[in-house]
Amino acid sequence: MPRIMKKIPRIITTLLLLSTTSTLALAACDDPPGKGVIWIGCDKQGIDLRGLDLRGATLTHTNFSGADLRDTRLSGAEFNFADLSSARLENARLNKARFVSANMTNATLNGSFLNGAKLDRALLDKAQFKNAKMQGASLYQSSLISANLSGADLQDAELTQATLTGANLSAANLSGANLEQAILEDAVMKDSNLHKANLKNANLQFADLSNADLSMAILVDALLSETNLKGARLDKAQWVDRKRCRTGSIGQCD
């Protein structure tokens, strides 16, 4: 009995702490938007945050579907598992932001800054990344079906096992990007820069790579059935059979 009596104050203290923590967590959703704000699991559907400073904010598991985040400063923000479907993020500053497993279906990010951002396993189907700056961004196992990345700068980006079926990558900069085992079937990649890109085991069937720069790219074991390589530069590229293409190879590996 004395032992039980000694434990009661500890139990009460623990319950009070849990209650306080829960109250604070709920109250955080009502905190005003600002630098470093913490909104976890909040409902911010359709919210207008245009041009605000939310750098370093923690926004995990929060609903931002249909939200307006144009021109917002969000560098270093945490959006892991957040819902950003149909959200507007044109020209937003998202350098080194994290979107791991976030839902960004139909989101618009044209002209946004995503250098060094983490979008691993994110759902990005039909998202718009036209002319976005995405150098060194990580999109490991992300889904970009029918996404528009035309003119985007994806230099040195990580796209291993990403699904880009039917995506538009025309005139995109993918130099040095890692696209190993990526699915690029029916993708439009004409005029794209794939210099030194890793396309080992990538599925490029029915893709349009016309006039693309594939010089020094790695294409070992890539699937190239019905791939359009008309006018594509293949100088010193490593072909599907590990053969090194000769300097001056255009449209086919000589």
PDB file of C-alpha atoms in Angstrom:
ATOM      1  CA  MET A   1       0.000   0.000   0.000  1.00  0.00           C
ATOM      2  CA  PRO A   2       2.736   2.589   0.859  1.00  0.00           C
ATOM      3  CA  ARG A   3       4.377   1.906  -2.528  1.00  0.00           C
ATOM      4  CA  ILE A   4       1.116   2.594  -4.350  1.00  0.00           C
ATOM      5  CA  MET A   5       0.667   5.846  -2.395  1.00  0.00           C
ATOM      6  CA  LYS A   6       4.166   6.955  -3.412  1.00  0.00           C
ATOM      7  CA  LYS A   7       3.402   6.311  -7.096  1.00  0.00           C
ATOM      8  CA  ILE A   8       0.145   8.326  -7.136  1.00  0.00           C
ATOM      9  CA  PRO A   9       1.842  11.788  -7.222  1.00  0.00           C
ATOM     10  CA  ARG A  10       4.031  10.635 -10.124  1.00  0.00           C
ATOM     11  CA  ILE A  11       0.990   9.371 -12.050  1.00  0.00           C
ATOM     12  CA  ILE A  12      -0.860  12.655 -11.466  1.00  0.00           C
ATOM     13  CA  THR A  13       2.183  14.662 -12.603  1.00  0.00           C
ATOM     14  CA  THR A  14       2.504  12.551 -15.760  1.00  0.00           C
ATOM     15  CA  LEU A  15      -1.183  12.990 -16.585  1.00  0.00           C
ATOM     16  CA  LEU A  16      -0.938  16.745 -16.075  1.00  0.00           C
ATOM     17  CA  LEU A  17       2.099  16.935 -18.362  1.00  0.00           C
ATOM     18  CA  LEU A  18       0.349  14.915 -21.051  1.00  0.00           C
ATOM     19  CA  SER A  19      -2.728  17.111 -20.766  1.00  0.00           C
ATOM     20  CA  THR A  20      -0.622  20.281 -21.034  1.00  0.00           C
ATOM     21  CA  THR A  21       1.315  18.924 -24.018  1.00  0.00           C
ATOM     22  CA  SER A  22      -1.920  17.967 -25.771  1.00  0.00           C
ATOM     23  CA  THR A  23      -3.393  21.418 -25.146  1.00  0.00           C
ATOM     24  CA  LEU A  24      -0.263  23.125 -26.475  1.00  0.00           C
ATOM     25  CA  ALA A  25      -0.281  20.927 -29.568  1.00  0.00           C
ATOM     26  CA  LEU A  26      -3.874  21.880 -30.307  1.00  0.00           C
ATOM     27  CA  ALA A  27      -3.214  25.551 -29.615  1.00  0.00           C
ATOM     28  CA  ALA A  28      -0.282  25.558 -32.055  1.00  0.00           C
ATOM     29  CA  CYS A  29      -2.689  25.229 -34.984  1.00  0.00           C
ATOM     30  CA  ASP A  30      -4.073  28.647 -34.051  1.00  0.00           C
ATOM     31  CA  ASP A  31      -0.643  30.274 -33.897  1.00  0.00           C
ATOM     32  CA  PRO A  32      -0.216  33.057 -36.477  1.00  0.00           C
ATOM     33  CA  PRO A  33       1.920  32.271 -39.553  1.00  0.00           C
ATOM     34  CA  GLY A  34       5.534  33.271 -39.160  1.00  0.00           C
ATOM     35  CA  LYS A  35       9.134  32.162 -39.240  1.00  0.00           C
ATOM     36  CA  GLY A  36       9.586  28.834 -37.415  1.00  0.00           C
ATOM     37  CA  VAL A  37       5.868  28.340 -36.756  1.00  0.00           C
ATOM     38  CA  ILE A  38       4.848  24.824 -35.684  1.00  0.00           C
ATOM     39  CA  TRP A  39       1.687  23.496 -37.286  1.00  0.00           C
ATOM     40  CA  ILE A  40       1.535  19.719 -36.946  1.00  0.00           C
ATOM     41  CA  GLY A  41      -1.536  17.854 -38.136  1.00  0.00           C
ATOM     42  CA  CYS A  42      -3.446  21.102 -38.656  1.00  0.00           C
ATOM     43  CA  ASP A  43      -6.169  21.856 -41.192  1.00  0.00           C
ATOM     44  CA  LYS A  44      -5.047  24.814 -43.327  1.00  0.00           C
ATOM     45  CA  GLN A  45      -6.996  23.893 -46.439  1.00  0.00           C
ATOM     46  CA  GLY A  46      -7.240  26.814 -48.863  1.00  0.00           C
ATOM     47  CA  ILE A  47      -5.264  29.184 -46.604  1.00  0.00           C
ATOM     48  CA  ASP A  48      -3.704  32.287 -48.203  1.00  0.00           C
ATOM     49  CA  LEU A  49      -0.032  32.643 -47.174  1.00  0.00           C
ATOM     50  CA  ARG A  50       1.234  34.539 -50.204  1.00  0.00           C
ATOM     51  CA  GLY A  51       4.577  36.273 -49.728  1.00  0.00           C
ATOM     52  CA  LEU A  52       4.910  35.451 -46.020  1.00  0.00           C
ATOM     53  CA  ASP A  53       8.098  34.351 -44.235  1.00  0.00           C
ATOM     54  CA  LEU A  54       7.710  30.778 -42.945  1.00  0.00           C
ATOM     55  CA  ARG A  55      11.353  29.749 -43.082  1.00  0.00           C
ATOM     56  CA  GLY A  56      12.166  26.781 -40.873  1.00  0.00           C
ATOM     57  CA  ALA A  57       8.499  26.095 -40.142  1.00  0.00           C
ATOM     58  CA  THR A  58       7.352  22.629 -39.027  1.00  0.00           C
ATOM     59  CA  LEU A  59       4.277  21.774 -41.075  1.00  0.00           C
ATOM     60  CA  THR A  60       4.213  17.978 -41.026  1.00  0.00           C
ATOM     61  CA  HIS A  61       0.951  16.056 -41.526  1.00  0.00           C
ATOM     62  CA  THR A  62      -0.847  19.371 -42.170  1.00  0.00           C
ATOM     63  CA  ASN A  63      -3.574  19.836 -44.782  1.00  0.00           C
ATOM     64  CA  PHE A  64      -2.582  22.574 -47.254  1.00  0.00           C
ATOM     65  CA  SER A  65      -4.731  21.321 -50.121  1.00  0.00           C
ATOM     66  CA  GLY A  66      -5.712  24.206 -52.372  1.00  0.00           C
ATOM     67  CA  ALA A  67      -3.590  26.635 -50.313  1.00  0.00           C
ATOM     68  CA  ASP A  68      -1.982  29.729 -51.838  1.00  0.00           C
ATOM     69  CA  LEU A  69       1.750  29.762 -51.053  1.00  0.00           C
ATOM     70  CA  ARG A  70       2.928  31.822 -54.005  1.00  0.00           C
ATOM     71  CA  ASP A  71       6.146  33.790 -53.392  1.00  0.00           C
ATOM     72  CA  THR A  72       6.271  32.436 -49.823  1.00  0.00           C
ATOM     73  CA  ARG A  73       9.645  32.017 -48.114  1.00  0.00           C
ATOM     74  CA  LEU A  74       9.755  28.414 -46.924  1.00  0.00           C
ATOM     75  CA  SER A  75      13.433  27.457 -47.051  1.00  0.00           C
ATOM     76  CA  GLY A  76      14.185  24.665 -44.591  1.00  0.00           C
ATOM     77  CA  ALA A  77      10.504  24.077 -43.829  1.00  0.00           C
ATOM     78  CA  GLU A  78       9.250  20.587 -42.946  1.00  0.00           C
ATOM     79  CA  PHE A  79       6.286  19.373 -45.040  1.00  0.00           C
ATOM     80  CA  ASN A  80       6.753  15.645 -44.466  1.00  0.00           C
ATOM     81  CA  PHE A  81       3.463  13.725 -44.937  1.00  0.00           C
ATOM     82  CA  ALA A  82       1.606  16.998 -45.597  1.00  0.00           C
ATOM     83  CA  ASP A  83      -1.244  17.320 -48.108  1.00  0.00           C
ATOM     84  CA  LEU A  84      -0.401  19.974 -50.705  1.00  0.00           C
ATOM     85  CA  SER A  85      -2.651  18.684 -53.451  1.00  0.00           C
ATOM     86  CA  SER A  86      -3.676  21.451 -55.863  1.00  0.00           C
ATOM     87  CA  ALA A  87      -1.699  23.990 -53.795  1.00  0.00           C
ATOM     88  CA  ARG A  88      -0.105  26.993 -55.514  1.00  0.00           C
ATOM     89  CA  LEU A  89       3.609  27.465 -54.848  1.00  0.00           C
ATOM     90  CA  GLU A  90       4.775  29.449 -57.867  1.00  0.00           C
ATOM     91  CA  ASN A  91       8.067  31.255 -57.227  1.00  0.00           C
ATOM     92  CA  ALA A  92       8.119  30.000 -53.626  1.00  0.00           C
ATOM     93  CA  ARG A  93      11.517  29.711 -51.942  1.00  0.00           C
ATOM     94  CA  LEU A  94      11.740  26.089 -50.877  1.00  0.00           C
ATOM     95  CA  ASN A  95      15.478  25.460 -50.833  1.00  0.00           C
ATOM     96  CA  LYS A  96      16.330  22.530 -48.543  1.00  0.00           C
ATOM     97  CA  ALA A  97      12.677  22.116 -47.576  1.00  0.00           C
ATOM     98  CA  ARG A  98      11.486  18.563 -46.843  1.00  0.00           C
ATOM     99  CA  PHE A  99       8.453  17.010 -48.539  1.00  0.00           C
ATOM    100  CA  VAL A 100       9.078  13.341 -47.749  1.00  0.00           C
ATOM    101  CA  SER A 101       5.943  11.290 -48.535  1.00  0.00           C
ATOM    102  CA  ALA A 102       3.933  14.482 -49.079  1.00  0.00           C
ATOM    103  CA  ASN A 103       0.903  14.519 -51.389  1.00  0.00           C
ATOM    104  CA  MET A 104       1.505  17.217 -54.015  1.00  0.00           C
ATOM    105  CA  THR A 105      -0.775  15.939 -56.747  1.00  0.00           C
ATOM    106  CA  ASN A 106      -1.735  18.736 -59.159  1.00  0.00           C
ATOM    107  CA  ALA A 107       0.333  21.258 -57.176  1.00  0.00           C
ATOM    108  CA  THR A 108       1.794  24.196 -59.113  1.00  0.00           C
ATOM    109  CA  LEU A 109       5.462  25.007 -58.446  1.00  0.00           C
ATOM    110  CA  ASN A 110       6.440  26.819 -61.632  1.00  0.00           C
ATOM    111  CA  GLY A 111       9.529  28.973 -61.110  1.00  0.00           C
ATOM    112  CA  SER A 112       9.955  27.784 -57.524  1.00  0.00           C
ATOM    113  CA  PHE A 113      13.314  27.296 -55.804  1.00  0.00           C
ATOM    114  CA  LEU A 114      13.811  23.714 -54.585  1.00  0.00           C
ATOM    115  CA  ASN A 115      17.595  23.407 -54.571  1.00  0.00           C
ATOM    116  CA  GLY A 116      18.616  20.665 -52.149  1.00  0.00           C
ATOM    117  CA  ALA A 117      14.984  19.912 -51.267  1.00  0.00           C
ATOM    118  CA  LYS A 118      13.917  16.412 -50.171  1.00  0.00           C
ATOM    119  CA  LEU A 119      10.899  15.000 -52.010  1.00  0.00           C
ATOM    120  CA  ASP A 120      11.588  11.312 -51.490  1.00  0.00           C
ATOM    121  CA  ARG A 121       8.543   9.062 -52.005  1.00  0.00           C
ATOM    122  CA  ALA A 122       6.374  12.140 -52.587  1.00  0.00           C
ATOM    123  CA  LEU A 123       3.234  11.923 -54.725  1.00  0.00           C
ATOM    124  CA  LEU A 124       3.773  14.509 -57.479  1.00  0.00           C
ATOM    125  CA  ASP A 125       1.516  13.253 -60.247  1.00  0.00           C
ATOM    126  CA  LYS A 126       0.428  16.032 -62.642  1.00  0.00           C
ATOM    127  CA  ALA A 127       2.381  18.600 -60.601  1.00  0.00           C
ATOM    128  CA  GLN A 128       3.797  21.624 -62.433  1.00  0.00           C
ATOM    129  CA  PHE A 129       7.538  22.340 -62.030  1.00  0.00           C
ATOM    130  CA  LYS A 130       8.080  24.411 -65.161  1.00  0.00           C
ATOM    131  CA  ASN A 131      11.417  26.301 -64.969  1.00  0.00           C
ATOM    132  CA  ALA A 132      11.815  25.320 -61.299  1.00  0.00           C
ATOM    133  CA  LYS A 133      15.299  25.385 -59.736  1.00  0.00           C
ATOM    134  CA  MET A 134      15.903  21.904 -58.322  1.00  0.00           C
ATOM    135  CA  GLN A 135      19.671  21.430 -58.287  1.00  0.00           C
ATOM    136  CA  GLY A 136      20.672  18.582 -55.987  1.00  0.00           C
ATOM    137  CA  ALA A 137      17.058  17.867 -55.032  1.00  0.00           C
ATOM    138  CA  SER A 138      16.227  14.322 -53.938  1.00  0.00           C
ATOM    139  CA  LEU A 139      13.167  12.639 -55.463  1.00  0.00           C
ATOM    140  CA  TYR A 140      13.997   9.030 -54.622  1.00  0.00           C
ATOM    141  CA  GLN A 141      11.050   6.728 -55.420  1.00  0.00           C
ATOM    142  CA  SER A 142       8.796   9.734 -56.001  1.00  0.00           C
ATOM    143  CA  SER A 143       5.828   9.517 -58.375  1.00  0.00           C
ATOM    144  CA  LEU A 144       5.824  12.154 -61.123  1.00  0.00           C
ATOM    145  CA  ILE A 145       3.357  10.631 -63.558  1.00  0.00           C
ATOM    146  CA  SER A 146       2.379  13.206 -66.202  1.00  0.00           C
ATOM    147  CA  ALA A 147       4.211  15.939 -64.271  1.00  0.00           C
ATOM    148  CA  ASN A 148       5.519  18.993 -66.134  1.00  0.00           C
ATOM    149  CA  LEU A 149       9.221  19.623 -65.504  1.00  0.00           C
ATOM    150  CA  SER A 150       9.950  21.395 -68.772  1.00  0.00           C
ATOM    151  CA  GLY A 151      12.850  23.790 -68.453  1.00  0.00           C
ATOM    152  CA  ALA A 152      13.480  22.727 -64.856  1.00  0.00           C
ATOM    153  CA  ASP A 153      17.043  22.701 -63.514  1.00  0.00           C
ATOM    154  CA  LEU A 154      17.585  19.236 -62.030  1.00  0.00           C
ATOM    155  CA  GLN A 155      21.370  19.182 -62.198  1.00  0.00           C
ATOM    156  CA  ASP A 156      22.785  16.463 -59.907  1.00  0.00           C
ATOM    157  CA  ALA A 157      19.271  15.577 -58.706  1.00  0.00           C
ATOM    158  CA  GLU A 158      18.542  12.156 -57.180  1.00  0.00           C
ATOM    159  CA  LEU A 159      15.753  10.394 -59.097  1.00  0.00           C
ATOM    160  CA  THR A 160      16.583   6.754 -58.468  1.00  0.00           C
ATOM    161  CA  GLN A 161      13.499   4.537 -58.935  1.00  0.00           C
ATOM    162  CA  ALA A 162      11.315   7.579 -59.585  1.00  0.00           C
ATOM    163  CA  THR A 163       8.231   7.082 -61.765  1.00  0.00           C
ATOM    164  CA  LEU A 164       8.070   9.669 -64.558  1.00  0.00           C
ATOM    165  CA  THR A 165       5.695   7.967 -66.961  1.00  0.00           C
ATOM    166  CA  GLY A 166       4.421  10.499 -69.480  1.00  0.00           C
ATOM    167  CA  ALA A 167       6.255  13.356 -67.758  1.00  0.00           C
ATOM    168  CA  ASN A 168       7.347  16.439 -69.697  1.00  0.00           C
ATOM    169  CA  LEU A 169      11.083  17.009 -69.257  1.00  0.00           C
ATOM    170  CA  SER A 170      11.686  18.915 -72.468  1.00  0.00           C
ATOM    171  CA  ALA A 171      14.640  21.316 -72.265  1.00  0.00           C
ATOM    172  CA  ALA A 172      15.224  20.263 -68.645  1.00  0.00           C
ATOM    173  CA  ASN A 173      18.747  20.258 -67.220  1.00  0.00           C
ATOM    174  CA  LEU A 174      19.409  16.744 -65.907  1.00  0.00           C
ATOM    175  CA  SER A 175      23.180  16.844 -66.208  1.00  0.00           C
ATOM    176  CA  GLY A 176      24.767  14.606 -63.605  1.00  0.00           C
ATOM    177  CA  ALA A 177      21.354  13.461 -62.369  1.00  0.00           C
ATOM    178  CA  ASN A 178      20.886   9.928 -61.048  1.00  0.00           C
ATOM    179  CA  LEU A 179      17.984   8.262 -62.878  1.00  0.00           C
ATOM    180  CA  GLU A 180      18.984   4.669 -62.210  1.00  0.00           C
ATOM    181  CA  GLN A 181      15.964   2.332 -62.458  1.00  0.00           C
ATOM    182  CA  ALA A 182      13.700   5.311 -63.127  1.00  0.00           C
ATOM    183  CA  ILE A 183      10.562   4.734 -65.197  1.00  0.00           C
ATOM    184  CA  LEU A 184      10.516   7.234 -68.067  1.00  0.00           C
ATOM    185  CA  GLU A 185       8.185   5.420 -70.419  1.00  0.00           C
ATOM    186  CA  ASP A 186       6.416   7.831 -72.805  1.00  0.00           C
ATOM    187  CA  ALA A 187       8.292  10.760 -71.234  1.00  0.00           C
ATOM    188  CA  VAL A 188       9.016  13.815 -73.388  1.00  0.00           C
ATOM    189  CA  MET A 189      12.712  14.661 -72.986  1.00  0.00           C
ATOM    190  CA  LYS A 190      13.501  16.431 -76.239  1.00  0.00           C
ATOM    191  CA  ASP A 191      16.249  19.057 -76.073  1.00  0.00           C
ATOM    192  CA  SER A 192      17.043  17.985 -72.493  1.00  0.00           C
ATOM    193  CA  ASN A 193      20.562  18.020 -71.052  1.00  0.00           C
ATOM    194  CA  LEU A 194      21.491  14.541 -69.790  1.00  0.00           C
ATOM    195  CA  HIS A 195      25.257  15.021 -69.914  1.00  0.00           C
ATOM    196  CA  LYS A 196      26.860  12.538 -67.504  1.00  0.00           C
ATOM    197  CA  ALA A 197      23.431  11.427 -66.264  1.00  0.00           C
ATOM    198  CA  ASN A 198      23.054   7.912 -64.853  1.00  0.00           C
ATOM    199  CA  LEU A 199      20.273   6.061 -66.707  1.00  0.00           C
ATOM    200  CA  LYS A 200      21.377   2.554 -65.796  1.00  0.00           C
ATOM    201  CA  ASN A 201      18.437   0.112 -65.894  1.00  0.00           C
ATOM    202  CA  ALA A 202      16.067   2.995 -66.665  1.00  0.00           C
ATOM    203  CA  ASN A 203      12.902   2.340 -68.670  1.00  0.00           C
ATOM    204  CA  LEU A 204      12.979   4.740 -71.634  1.00  0.00           C
ATOM    205  CA  GLN A 205      10.566   2.868 -73.863  1.00  0.00           C
ATOM    206  CA  PHE A 206       8.587   5.138 -76.199  1.00  0.00           C
ATOM    207  CA  ALA A 207      10.316   8.184 -74.672  1.00  0.00           C
ATOM    208  CA  ASP A 208      11.165  11.180 -76.859  1.00  0.00           C
ATOM    209  CA  LEU A 209      14.866  12.006 -76.508  1.00  0.00           C
ATOM    210  CA  SER A 210      15.185  13.835 -79.802  1.00  0.00           C
ATOM    211  CA  ASN A 211      18.003  16.397 -79.828  1.00  0.00           C
ATOM    212  CA  ALA A 212      18.854  15.558 -76.215  1.00  0.00           C
ATOM    213  CA  ASP A 213      22.442  15.741 -74.965  1.00  0.00           C
ATOM    214  CA  LEU A 214      23.378  12.262 -73.729  1.00  0.00           C
ATOM    215  CA  SER A 215      27.117  12.763 -73.956  1.00  0.00           C
ATOM    216  CA  MET A 216      28.978  10.681 -71.372  1.00  0.00           C
ATOM    217  CA  ALA A 217      25.661   9.402 -69.991  1.00  0.00           C
ATOM    218  CA  ILE A 218      25.381   5.854 -68.611  1.00  0.00           C
ATOM    219  CA  LEU A 219      22.721   3.774 -70.401  1.00  0.00           C
ATOM    220  CA  VAL A 220      23.819   0.301 -69.309  1.00  0.00           C
ATOM    221  CA  ASP A 221      20.867  -2.146 -69.399  1.00  0.00           C
ATOM    222  CA  ALA A 222      18.417   0.684 -70.131  1.00  0.00           C
ATOM    223  CA  LEU A 223      15.236  -0.205 -72.046  1.00  0.00           C
ATOM    224  CA  LEU A 224      15.205   1.714 -75.330  1.00  0.00           C
ATOM    225  CA  SER A 225      12.437   0.018 -77.294  1.00  0.00           C
ATOM    226  CA  GLU A 226      10.776   2.565 -79.627  1.00  0.00           C
ATOM    227  CA  THR A 227      12.775   5.385 -78.015  1.00  0.00           C
ATOM    228  CA  ASN A 228      13.178   8.442 -80.240  1.00  0.00           C
ATOM    229  CA  LEU A 229      16.885   9.337 -80.319  1.00  0.00           C
ATOM    230  CA  LYS A 230      16.793  11.416 -83.483  1.00  0.00           C
ATOM    231  CA  GLY A 231      19.468  14.092 -83.292  1.00  0.00           C
ATOM    232  CA  ALA A 232      20.521  13.015 -79.783  1.00  0.00           C
ATOM    233  CA  ARG A 233      24.199  13.494 -78.896  1.00  0.00           C
ATOM    234  CA  LEU A 234      25.799  10.278 -77.681  1.00  0.00           C
ATOM    235  CA  ASP A 235      29.450  11.297 -77.478  1.00  0.00           C
ATOM    236  CA  LYS A 236      31.291   8.873 -75.180  1.00  0.00           C
ATOM    237  CA  ALA A 237      28.015   7.609 -73.712  1.00  0.00           C
ATOM    238  CA  GLN A 238      28.084   4.106 -72.219  1.00  0.00           C
ATOM    239  CA  TRP A 239      25.540   2.136 -74.240  1.00  0.00           C
ATOM    240  CA  VAL A 240      23.123  -0.580 -73.087  1.00  0.00           C
ATOM    241  CA  ASP A 241      25.717  -3.260 -73.875  1.00  0.00           C
ATOM    242  CA  ARG A 242      28.434  -1.297 -72.025  1.00  0.00           C
ATOM    243  CA  LYS A 243      29.964  -0.235 -75.328  1.00  0.00           C
ATOM    244  CA  ARG A 244      31.418   3.288 -75.304  1.00  0.00           C
ATOM    245  CA  CYS A 245      29.941   5.415 -78.103  1.00  0.00           C
ATOM    246  CA  ARG A 246      32.417   7.231 -80.291  1.00  0.00           C
ATOM    247  CA  THR A 247      32.825  10.998 -80.278  1.00  0.00           C
ATOM    248  CA  GLY A 248      30.442  12.478 -82.810  1.00  0.00           C
ATOM    249  CA  SER A 249      27.755   9.801 -82.407  1.00  0.00           C
ATOM    250  CA  ILE A 250      24.377  11.329 -83.238  1.00  0.00           C
ATOM    251  CA  GLY A 251      21.092   9.436 -82.968  1.00  0.00           C
ATOM    252  CA  GLN A 252      22.826   6.081 -82.573  1.00  0.00           C
ATOM    253  CA  CYS A 253      25.832   4.667 -80.776  1.00  0.00           C
ATOM    254  CA  ASP A 254      28.654   4.283 -83.290  1.00  0.00           C
TER     255      ASP A 254
END
